PDB file of C-alpha atoms and ligand atoms in Angstrom:
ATOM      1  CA  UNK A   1       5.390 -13.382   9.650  1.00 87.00           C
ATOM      2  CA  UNK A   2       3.455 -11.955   7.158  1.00 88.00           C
ATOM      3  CA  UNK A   3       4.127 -14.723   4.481  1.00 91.00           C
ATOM      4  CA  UNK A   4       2.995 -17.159   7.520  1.00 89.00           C
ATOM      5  CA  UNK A   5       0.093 -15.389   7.940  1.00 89.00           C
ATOM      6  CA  UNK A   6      -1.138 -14.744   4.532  1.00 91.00           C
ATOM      7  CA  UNK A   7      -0.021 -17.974   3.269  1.00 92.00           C
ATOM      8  CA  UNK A   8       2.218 -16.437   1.110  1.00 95.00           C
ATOM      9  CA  UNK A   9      -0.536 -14.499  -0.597  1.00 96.00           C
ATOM     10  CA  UNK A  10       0.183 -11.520   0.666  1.00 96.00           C
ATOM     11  CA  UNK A  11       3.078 -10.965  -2.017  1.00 96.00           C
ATOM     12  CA  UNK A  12       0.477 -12.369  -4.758  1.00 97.00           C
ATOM     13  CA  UNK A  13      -1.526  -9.625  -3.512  1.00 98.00           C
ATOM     14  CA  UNK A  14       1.532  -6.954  -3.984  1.00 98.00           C
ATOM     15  CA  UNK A  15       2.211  -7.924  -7.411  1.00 98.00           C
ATOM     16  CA  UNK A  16      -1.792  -7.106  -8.609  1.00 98.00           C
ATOM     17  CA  UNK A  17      -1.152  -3.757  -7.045  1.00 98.00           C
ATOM     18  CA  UNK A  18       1.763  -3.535  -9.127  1.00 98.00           C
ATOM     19  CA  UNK A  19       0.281  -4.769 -12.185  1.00 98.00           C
ATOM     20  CA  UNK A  20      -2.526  -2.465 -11.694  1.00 98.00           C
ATOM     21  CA  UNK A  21      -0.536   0.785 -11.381  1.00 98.00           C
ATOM     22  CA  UNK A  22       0.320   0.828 -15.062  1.00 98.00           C
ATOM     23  CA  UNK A  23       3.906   1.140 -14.153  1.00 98.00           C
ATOM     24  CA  UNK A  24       6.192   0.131 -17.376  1.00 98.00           C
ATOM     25  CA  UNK A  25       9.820  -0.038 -18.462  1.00 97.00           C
ATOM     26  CA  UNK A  26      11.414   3.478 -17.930  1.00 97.00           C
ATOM     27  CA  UNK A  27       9.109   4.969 -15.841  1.00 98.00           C
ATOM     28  CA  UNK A  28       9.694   7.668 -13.251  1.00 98.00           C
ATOM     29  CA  UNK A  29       7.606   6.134 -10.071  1.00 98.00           C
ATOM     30  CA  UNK A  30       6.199   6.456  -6.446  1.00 98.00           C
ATOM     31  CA  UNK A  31       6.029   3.772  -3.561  1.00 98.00           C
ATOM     32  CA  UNK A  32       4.122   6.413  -0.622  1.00 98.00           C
ATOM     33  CA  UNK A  33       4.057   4.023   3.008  1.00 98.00           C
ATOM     34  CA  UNK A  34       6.708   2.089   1.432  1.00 98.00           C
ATOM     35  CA  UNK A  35       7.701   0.869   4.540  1.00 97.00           C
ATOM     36  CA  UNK A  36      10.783  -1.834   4.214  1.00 96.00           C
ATOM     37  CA  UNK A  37      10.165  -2.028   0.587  1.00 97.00           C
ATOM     38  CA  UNK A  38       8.346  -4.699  -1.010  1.00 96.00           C
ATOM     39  CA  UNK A  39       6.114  -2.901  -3.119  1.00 98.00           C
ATOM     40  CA  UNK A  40       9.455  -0.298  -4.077  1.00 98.00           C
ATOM     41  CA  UNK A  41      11.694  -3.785  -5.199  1.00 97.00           C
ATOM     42  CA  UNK A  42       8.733  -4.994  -7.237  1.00 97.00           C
ATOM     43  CA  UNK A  43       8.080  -1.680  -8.846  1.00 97.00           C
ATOM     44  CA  UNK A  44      12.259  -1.695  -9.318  1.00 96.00           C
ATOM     45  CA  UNK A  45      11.744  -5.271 -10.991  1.00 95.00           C
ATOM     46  CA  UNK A  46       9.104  -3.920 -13.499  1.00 96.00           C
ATOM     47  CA  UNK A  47      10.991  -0.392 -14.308  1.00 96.00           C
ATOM     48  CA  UNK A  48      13.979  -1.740 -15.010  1.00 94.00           C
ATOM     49  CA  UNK A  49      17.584   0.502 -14.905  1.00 91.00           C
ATOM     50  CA  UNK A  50      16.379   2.682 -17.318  1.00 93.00           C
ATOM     51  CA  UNK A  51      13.476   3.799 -14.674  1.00 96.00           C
ATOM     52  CA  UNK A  52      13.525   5.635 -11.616  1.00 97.00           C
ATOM     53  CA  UNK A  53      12.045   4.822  -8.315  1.00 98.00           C
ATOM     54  CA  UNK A  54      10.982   6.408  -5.366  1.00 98.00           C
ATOM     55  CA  UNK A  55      10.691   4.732  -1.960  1.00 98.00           C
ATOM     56  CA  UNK A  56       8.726   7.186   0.250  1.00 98.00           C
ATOM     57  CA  UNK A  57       8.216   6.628   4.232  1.00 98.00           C
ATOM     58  CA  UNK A  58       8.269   9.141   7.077  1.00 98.00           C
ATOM     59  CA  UNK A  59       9.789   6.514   9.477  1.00 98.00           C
ATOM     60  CA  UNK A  60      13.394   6.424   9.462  1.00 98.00           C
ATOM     61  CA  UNK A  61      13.884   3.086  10.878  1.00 98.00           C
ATOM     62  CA  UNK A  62      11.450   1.815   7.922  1.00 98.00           C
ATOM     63  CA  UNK A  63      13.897   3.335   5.105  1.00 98.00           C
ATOM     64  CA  UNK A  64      17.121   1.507   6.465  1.00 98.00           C
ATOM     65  CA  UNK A  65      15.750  -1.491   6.747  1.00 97.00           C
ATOM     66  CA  UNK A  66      14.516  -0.943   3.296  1.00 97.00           C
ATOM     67  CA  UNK A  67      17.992  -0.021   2.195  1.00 95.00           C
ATOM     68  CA  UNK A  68      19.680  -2.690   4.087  1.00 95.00           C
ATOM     69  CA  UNK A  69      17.708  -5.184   1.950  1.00 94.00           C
ATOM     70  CA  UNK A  70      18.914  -3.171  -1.317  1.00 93.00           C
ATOM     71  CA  UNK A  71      22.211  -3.778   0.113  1.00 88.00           C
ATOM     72  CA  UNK A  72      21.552  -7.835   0.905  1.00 89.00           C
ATOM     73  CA  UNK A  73      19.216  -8.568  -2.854  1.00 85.00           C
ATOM     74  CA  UNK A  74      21.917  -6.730  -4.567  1.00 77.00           C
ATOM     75  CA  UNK A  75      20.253  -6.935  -7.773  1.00 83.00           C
ATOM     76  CA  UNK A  76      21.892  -4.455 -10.302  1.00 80.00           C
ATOM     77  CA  UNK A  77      18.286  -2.770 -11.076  1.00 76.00           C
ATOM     78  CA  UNK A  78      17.765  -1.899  -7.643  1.00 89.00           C
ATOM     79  CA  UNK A  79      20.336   0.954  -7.808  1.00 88.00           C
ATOM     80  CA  UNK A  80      17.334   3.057  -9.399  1.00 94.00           C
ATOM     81  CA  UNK A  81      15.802   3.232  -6.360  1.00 96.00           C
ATOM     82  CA  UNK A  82      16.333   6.156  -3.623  1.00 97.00           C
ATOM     83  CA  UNK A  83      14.659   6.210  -0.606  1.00 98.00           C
ATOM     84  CA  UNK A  84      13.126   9.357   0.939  1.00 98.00           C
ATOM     85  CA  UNK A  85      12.044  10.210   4.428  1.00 98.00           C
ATOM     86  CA  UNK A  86       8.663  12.033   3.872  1.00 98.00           C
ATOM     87  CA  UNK A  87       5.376  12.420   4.782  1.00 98.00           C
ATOM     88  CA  UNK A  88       2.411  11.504   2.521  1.00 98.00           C
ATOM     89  CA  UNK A  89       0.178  14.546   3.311  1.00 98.00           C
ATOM     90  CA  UNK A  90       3.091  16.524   2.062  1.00 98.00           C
ATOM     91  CA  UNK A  91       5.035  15.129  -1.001  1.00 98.00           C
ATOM     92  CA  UNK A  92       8.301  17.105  -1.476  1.00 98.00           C
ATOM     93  CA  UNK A  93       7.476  16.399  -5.538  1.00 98.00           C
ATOM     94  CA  UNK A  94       6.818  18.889  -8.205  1.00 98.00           C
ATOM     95  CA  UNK A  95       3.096  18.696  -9.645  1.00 98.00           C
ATOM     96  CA  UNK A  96       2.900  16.149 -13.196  1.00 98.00           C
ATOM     97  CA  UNK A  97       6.074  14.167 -12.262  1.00 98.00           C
ATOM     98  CA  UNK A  98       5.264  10.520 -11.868  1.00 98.00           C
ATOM     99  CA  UNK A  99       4.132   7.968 -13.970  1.00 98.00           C
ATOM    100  CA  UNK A 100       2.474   5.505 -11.312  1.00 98.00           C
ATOM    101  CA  UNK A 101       2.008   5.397  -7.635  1.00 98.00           C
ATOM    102  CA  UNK A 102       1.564   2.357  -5.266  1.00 98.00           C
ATOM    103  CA  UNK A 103       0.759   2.284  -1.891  1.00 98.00           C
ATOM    104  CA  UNK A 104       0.561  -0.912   0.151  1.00 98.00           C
ATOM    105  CA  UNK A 105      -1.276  -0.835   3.978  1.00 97.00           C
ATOM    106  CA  UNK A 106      -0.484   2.655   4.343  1.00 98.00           C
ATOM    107  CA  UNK A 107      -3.754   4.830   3.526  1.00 98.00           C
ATOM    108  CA  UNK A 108      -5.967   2.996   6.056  1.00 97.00           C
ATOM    109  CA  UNK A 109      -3.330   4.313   8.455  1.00 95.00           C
ATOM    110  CA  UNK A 110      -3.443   8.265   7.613  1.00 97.00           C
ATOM    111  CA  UNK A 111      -6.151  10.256   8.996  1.00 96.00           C
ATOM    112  CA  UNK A 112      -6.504  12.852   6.451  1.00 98.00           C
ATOM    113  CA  UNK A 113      -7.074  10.511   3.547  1.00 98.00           C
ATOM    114  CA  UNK A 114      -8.445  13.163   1.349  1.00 98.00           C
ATOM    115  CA  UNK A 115      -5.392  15.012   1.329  1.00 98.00           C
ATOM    116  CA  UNK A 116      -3.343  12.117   0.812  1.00 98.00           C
ATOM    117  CA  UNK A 117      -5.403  11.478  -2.211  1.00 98.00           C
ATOM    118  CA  UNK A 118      -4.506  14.953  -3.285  1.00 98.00           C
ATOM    119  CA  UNK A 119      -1.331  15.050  -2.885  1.00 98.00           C
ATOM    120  CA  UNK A 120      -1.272  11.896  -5.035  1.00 98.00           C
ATOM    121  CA  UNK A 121      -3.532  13.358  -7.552  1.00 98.00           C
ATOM    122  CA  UNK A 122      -1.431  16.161  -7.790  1.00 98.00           C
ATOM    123  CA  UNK A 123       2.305  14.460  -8.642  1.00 98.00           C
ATOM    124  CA  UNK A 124       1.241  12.317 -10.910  1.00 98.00           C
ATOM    125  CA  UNK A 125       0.881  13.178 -14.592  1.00 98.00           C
ATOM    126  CA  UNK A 126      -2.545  13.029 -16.342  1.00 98.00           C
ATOM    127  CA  UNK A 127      -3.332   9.515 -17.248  1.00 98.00           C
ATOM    128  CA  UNK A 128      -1.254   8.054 -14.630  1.00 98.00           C
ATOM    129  CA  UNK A 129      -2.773   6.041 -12.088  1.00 98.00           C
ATOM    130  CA  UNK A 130      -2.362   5.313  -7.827  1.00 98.00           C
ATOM    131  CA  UNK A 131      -3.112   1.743  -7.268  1.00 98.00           C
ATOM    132  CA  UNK A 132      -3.640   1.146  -3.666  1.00 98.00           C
ATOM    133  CA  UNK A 133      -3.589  -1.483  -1.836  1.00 98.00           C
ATOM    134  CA  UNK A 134      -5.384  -2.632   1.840  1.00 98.00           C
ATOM    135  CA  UNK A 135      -7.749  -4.299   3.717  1.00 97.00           C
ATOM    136  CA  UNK A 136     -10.809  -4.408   2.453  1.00 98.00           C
ATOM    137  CA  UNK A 137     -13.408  -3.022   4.418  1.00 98.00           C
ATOM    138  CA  UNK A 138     -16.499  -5.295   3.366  1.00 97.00           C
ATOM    139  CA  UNK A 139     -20.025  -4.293   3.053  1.00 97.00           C
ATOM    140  CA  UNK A 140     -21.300  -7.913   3.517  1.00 97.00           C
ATOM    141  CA  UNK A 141     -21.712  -9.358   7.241  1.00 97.00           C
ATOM    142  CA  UNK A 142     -19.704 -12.378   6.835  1.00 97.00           C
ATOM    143  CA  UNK A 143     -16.853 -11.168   4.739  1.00 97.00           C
ATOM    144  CA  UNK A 144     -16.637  -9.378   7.895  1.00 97.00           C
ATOM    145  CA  UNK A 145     -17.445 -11.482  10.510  1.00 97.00           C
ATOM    146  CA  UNK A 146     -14.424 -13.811   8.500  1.00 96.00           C
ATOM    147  CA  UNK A 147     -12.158 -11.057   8.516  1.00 96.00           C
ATOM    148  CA  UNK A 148     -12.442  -9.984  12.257  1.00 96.00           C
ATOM    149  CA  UNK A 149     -12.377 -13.677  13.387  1.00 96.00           C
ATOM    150  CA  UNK A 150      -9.199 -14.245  11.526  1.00 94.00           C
ATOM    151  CA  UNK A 151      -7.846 -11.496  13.304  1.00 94.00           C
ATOM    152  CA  UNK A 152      -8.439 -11.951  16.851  1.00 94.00           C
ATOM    153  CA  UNK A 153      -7.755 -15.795  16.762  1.00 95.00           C
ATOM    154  CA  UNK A 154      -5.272 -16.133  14.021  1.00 93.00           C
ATOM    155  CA  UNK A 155      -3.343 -12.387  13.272  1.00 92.00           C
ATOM    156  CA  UNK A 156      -3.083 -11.586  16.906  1.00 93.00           C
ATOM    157  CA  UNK A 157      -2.256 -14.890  18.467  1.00 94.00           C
ATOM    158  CA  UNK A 158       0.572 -15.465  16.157  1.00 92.00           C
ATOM    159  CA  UNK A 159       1.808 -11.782  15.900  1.00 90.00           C
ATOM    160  CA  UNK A 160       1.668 -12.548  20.217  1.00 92.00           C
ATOM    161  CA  UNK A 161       3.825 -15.027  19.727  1.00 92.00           C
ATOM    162  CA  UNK A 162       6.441 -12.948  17.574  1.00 89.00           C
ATOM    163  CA  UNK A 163       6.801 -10.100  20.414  1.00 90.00           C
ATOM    164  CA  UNK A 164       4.344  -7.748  17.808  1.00 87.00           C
ATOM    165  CA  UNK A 165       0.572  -8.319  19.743  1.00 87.00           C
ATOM    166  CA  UNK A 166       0.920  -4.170  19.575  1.00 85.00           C
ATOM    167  CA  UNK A 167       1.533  -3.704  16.108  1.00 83.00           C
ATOM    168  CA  UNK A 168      -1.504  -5.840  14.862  1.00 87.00           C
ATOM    169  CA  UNK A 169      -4.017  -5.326  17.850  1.00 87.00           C
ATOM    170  CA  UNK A 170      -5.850  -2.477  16.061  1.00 91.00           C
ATOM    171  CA  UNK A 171      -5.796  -3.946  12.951  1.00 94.00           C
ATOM    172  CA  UNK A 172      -9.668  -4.900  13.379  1.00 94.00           C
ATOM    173  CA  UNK A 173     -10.684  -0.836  14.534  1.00 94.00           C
ATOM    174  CA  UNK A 174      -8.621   0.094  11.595  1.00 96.00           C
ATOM    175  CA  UNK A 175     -10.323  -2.133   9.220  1.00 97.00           C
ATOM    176  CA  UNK A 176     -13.750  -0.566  11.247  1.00 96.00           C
ATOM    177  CA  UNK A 177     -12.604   2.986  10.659  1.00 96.00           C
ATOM    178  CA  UNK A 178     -11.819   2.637   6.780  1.00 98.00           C
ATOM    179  CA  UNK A 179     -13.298   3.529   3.964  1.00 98.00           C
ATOM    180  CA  UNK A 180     -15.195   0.936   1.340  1.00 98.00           C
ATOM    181  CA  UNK A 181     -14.831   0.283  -1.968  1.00 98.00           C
ATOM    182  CA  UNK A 182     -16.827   2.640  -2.306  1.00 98.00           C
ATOM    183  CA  UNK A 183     -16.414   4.880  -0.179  1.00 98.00           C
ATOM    184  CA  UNK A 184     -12.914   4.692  -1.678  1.00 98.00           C
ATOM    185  CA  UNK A 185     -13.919   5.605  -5.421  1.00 98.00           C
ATOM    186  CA  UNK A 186     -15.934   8.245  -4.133  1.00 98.00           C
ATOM    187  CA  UNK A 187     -13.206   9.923  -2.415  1.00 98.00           C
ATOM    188  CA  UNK A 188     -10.856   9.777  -5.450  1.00 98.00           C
ATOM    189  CA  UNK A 189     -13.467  11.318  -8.088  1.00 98.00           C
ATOM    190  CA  UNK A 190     -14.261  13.919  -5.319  1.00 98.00           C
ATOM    191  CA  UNK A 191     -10.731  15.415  -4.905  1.00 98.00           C
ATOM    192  CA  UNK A 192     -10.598  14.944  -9.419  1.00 98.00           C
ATOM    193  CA  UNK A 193      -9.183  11.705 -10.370  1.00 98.00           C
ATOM    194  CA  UNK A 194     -11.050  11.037 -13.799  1.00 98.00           C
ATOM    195  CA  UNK A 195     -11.782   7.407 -13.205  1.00 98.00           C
ATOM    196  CA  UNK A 196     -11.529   4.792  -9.583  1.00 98.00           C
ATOM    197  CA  UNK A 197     -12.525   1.545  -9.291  1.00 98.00           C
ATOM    198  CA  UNK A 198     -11.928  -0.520  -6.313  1.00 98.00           C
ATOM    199  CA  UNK A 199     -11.233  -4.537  -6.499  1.00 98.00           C
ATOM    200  CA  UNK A 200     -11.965  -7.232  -3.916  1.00 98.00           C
ATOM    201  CA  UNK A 201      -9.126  -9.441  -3.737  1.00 98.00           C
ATOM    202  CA  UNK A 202      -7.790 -12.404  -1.111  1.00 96.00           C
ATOM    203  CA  UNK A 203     -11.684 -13.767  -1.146  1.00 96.00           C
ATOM    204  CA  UNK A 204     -12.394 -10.011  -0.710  1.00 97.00           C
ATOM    205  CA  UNK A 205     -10.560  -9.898   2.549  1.00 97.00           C
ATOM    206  CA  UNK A 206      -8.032  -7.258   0.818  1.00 97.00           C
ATOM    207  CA  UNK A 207      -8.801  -4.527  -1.567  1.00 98.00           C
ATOM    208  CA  UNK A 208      -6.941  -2.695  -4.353  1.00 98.00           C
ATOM    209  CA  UNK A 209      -8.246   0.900  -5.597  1.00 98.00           C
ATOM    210  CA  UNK A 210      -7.061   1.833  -8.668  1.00 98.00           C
ATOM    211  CA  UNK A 211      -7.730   5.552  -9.261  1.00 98.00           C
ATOM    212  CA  UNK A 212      -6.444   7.645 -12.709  1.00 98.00           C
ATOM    213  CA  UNK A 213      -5.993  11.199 -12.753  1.00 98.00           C
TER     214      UNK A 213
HETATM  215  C1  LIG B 301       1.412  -7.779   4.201  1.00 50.02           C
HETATM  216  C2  LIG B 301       0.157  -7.521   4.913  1.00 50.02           C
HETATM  217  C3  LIG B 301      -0.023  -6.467   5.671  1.00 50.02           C
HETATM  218  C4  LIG B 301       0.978  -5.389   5.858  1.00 50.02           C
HETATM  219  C5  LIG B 301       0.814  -4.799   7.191  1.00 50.02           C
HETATM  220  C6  LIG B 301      -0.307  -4.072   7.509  1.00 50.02           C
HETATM  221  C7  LIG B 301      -0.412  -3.490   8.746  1.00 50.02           C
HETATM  222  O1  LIG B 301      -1.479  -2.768   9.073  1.00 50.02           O
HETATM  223  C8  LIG B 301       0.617  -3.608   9.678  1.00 50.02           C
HETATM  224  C9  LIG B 301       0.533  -3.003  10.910  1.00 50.02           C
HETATM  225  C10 LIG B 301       1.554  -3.131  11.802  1.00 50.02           C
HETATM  226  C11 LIG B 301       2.684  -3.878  11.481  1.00 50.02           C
HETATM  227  C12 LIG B 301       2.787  -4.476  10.264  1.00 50.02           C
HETATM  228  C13 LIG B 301       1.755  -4.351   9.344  1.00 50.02           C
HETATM  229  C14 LIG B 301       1.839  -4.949   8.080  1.00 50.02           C
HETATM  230  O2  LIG B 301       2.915  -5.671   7.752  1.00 50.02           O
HETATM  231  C15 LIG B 301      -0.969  -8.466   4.749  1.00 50.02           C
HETATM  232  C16 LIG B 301      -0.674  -9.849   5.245  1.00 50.02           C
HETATM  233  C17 LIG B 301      -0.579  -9.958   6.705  1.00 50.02           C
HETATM  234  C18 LIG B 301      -1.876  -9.969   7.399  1.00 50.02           C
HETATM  235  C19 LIG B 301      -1.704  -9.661   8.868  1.00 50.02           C
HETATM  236  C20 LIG B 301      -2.555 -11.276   7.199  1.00 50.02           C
HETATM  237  C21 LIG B 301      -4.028 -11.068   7.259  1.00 50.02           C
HETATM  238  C22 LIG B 301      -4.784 -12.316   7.350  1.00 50.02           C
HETATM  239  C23 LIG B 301      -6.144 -12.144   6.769  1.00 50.02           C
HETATM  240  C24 LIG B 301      -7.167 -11.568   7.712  1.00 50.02           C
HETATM  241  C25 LIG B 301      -6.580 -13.470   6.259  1.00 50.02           C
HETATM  242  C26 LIG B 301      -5.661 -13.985   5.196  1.00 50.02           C
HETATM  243  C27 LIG B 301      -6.383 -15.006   4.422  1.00 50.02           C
HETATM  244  C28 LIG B 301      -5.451 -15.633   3.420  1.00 50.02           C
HETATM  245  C29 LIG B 301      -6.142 -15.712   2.103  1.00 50.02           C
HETATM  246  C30 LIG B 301      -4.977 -16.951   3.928  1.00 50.02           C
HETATM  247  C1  SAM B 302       2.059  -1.382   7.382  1.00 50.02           C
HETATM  248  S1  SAM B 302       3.425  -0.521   6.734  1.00 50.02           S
HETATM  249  C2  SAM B 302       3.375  -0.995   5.042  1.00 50.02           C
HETATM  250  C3  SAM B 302       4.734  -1.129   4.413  1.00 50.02           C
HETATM  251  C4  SAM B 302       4.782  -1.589   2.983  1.00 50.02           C
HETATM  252  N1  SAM B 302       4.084  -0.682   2.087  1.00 50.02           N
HETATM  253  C5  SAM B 302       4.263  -3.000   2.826  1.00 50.02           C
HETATM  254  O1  SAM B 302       3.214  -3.169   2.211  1.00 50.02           O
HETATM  255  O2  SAM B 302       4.907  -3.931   3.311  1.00 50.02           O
HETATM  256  C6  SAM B 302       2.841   1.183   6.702  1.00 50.02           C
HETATM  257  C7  SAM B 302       3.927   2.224   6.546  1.00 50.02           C
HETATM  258  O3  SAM B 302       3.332   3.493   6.349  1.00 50.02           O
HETATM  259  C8  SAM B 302       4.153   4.478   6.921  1.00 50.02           C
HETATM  260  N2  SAM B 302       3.343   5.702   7.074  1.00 50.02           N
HETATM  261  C9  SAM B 302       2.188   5.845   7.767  1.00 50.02           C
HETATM  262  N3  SAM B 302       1.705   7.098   7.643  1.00 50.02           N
HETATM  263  C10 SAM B 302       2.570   7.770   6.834  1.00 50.02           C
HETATM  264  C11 SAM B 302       2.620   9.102   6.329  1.00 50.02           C
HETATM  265  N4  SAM B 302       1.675  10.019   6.625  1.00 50.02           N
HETATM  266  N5  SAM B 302       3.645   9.445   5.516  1.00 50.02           N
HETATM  267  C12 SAM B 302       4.605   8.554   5.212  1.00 50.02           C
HETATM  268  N6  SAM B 302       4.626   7.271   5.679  1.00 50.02           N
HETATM  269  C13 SAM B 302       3.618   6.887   6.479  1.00 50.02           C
HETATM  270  C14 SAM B 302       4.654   3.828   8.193  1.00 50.02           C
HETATM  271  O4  SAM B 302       5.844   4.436   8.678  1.00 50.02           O
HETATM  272  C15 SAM B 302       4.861   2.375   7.744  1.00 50.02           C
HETATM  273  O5  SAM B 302       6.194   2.155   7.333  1.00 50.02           O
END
């Protein structure tokens, strides 16, 4: 549905978070919200064997769906991935241990962002970056305006019409609730990443951040 929905873009949109989280060949690396896994395969996909991956979501549903699709891809990389039920506020890491973090529509949904950013701050290893990915909550009128009336007459119809009207009815007072771009850089440097900068994406209706400790 969400291919239908974002025209396909939405896995464009996946692969600039991915790009942007510096992750390379051999790296030890994070997916927090992972959900069913897209972000955690592409991050697989750009580690290769030699890396290690970490899919990290505290819904256990989420994480066997996401390893009932390692099962069906079956591609011989994705055996460096493990899947861990956890909770973002409290990663069961040591401090300094990963070389990248991604998290795709996940932070909009935590409450206590600031100590999600901490946590993140504090597992990876200096230099290392969190590129996050989400709605963007716009500071201009119409990008909003857009946004919302995508929405309530596209998002919602069709997610209606797929049994999930529940699931993406509060997408709009999420979106309302968020943080800019920012708002979003100024959270980072705040809890002592070194460097954020946020990126409008999907004619600014999504956003990456990408923050380095
Ligand atoms: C993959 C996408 C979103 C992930 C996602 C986020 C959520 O908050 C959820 C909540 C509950 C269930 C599932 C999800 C979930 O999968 C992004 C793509 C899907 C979007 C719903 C599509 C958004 C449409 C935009 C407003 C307009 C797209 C314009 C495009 C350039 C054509
Ligand atoms: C919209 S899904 C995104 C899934 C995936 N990252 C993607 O882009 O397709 C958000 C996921 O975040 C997870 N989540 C929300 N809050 C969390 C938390 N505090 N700790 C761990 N997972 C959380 C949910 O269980 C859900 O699987």
């Amino acid at each position: 549905m969400n291919d239908l929905l974002s025209l396909g873009q939405h896995r464009v949109w996946k692969r600039m978070a991915i790009s942007w989280s510096g992750a390379r060949k051999g790296d030890c690396v994070l997916d927090i919200c992972c959900g069913s896994g897209d972000l955690t395969f592409l991050l697989s996909d750009k580690i290769g064997s030699q890396g290690k991956v970490t899919g990290l979501d505290f819904s256990s549903e989420q994480l066997s769906v996401a390893a009932h699709r390692q099962g069906l891809l079956g591609k011989s990389c994705y055996q460096n991935i493990v899947w861990v039920e956890g909770d973002a506020l409290f990663l069961p890491f040591p401090d300094n241990y990963f070389d990248a973090i991604t998290v795709g529509f996940g932070l909009r949904n935590i409450v206590d962002k600031r100590k999600a950013m901490s946590e993140m701050l504090r597992v990876l290893k200096p230099g290392s970056k969190a590129s996050i990915l989400d709605f963007n909550k716009s500071t201009q009128p119409f990008t909003t305006s857009v946004q919302e009336w995508m929405i309530e007459n596209v998002v919602v119809p069709v997610a209606s019409s797929y049994g999930l009207a529940k699931e993406y009815k509060y997408l709009k007072s999420s979106i309302r609730d968020f943080l800019t771009g920012k708002e979003l850089e100024e959270l980072s440097l705040e809890v002592g990443f070194s460097c954020a900068k946020h990126y409008e994406i999907g004619g600014d209706l999504m956003g990456n951040l990408v923050a380095t400790r």
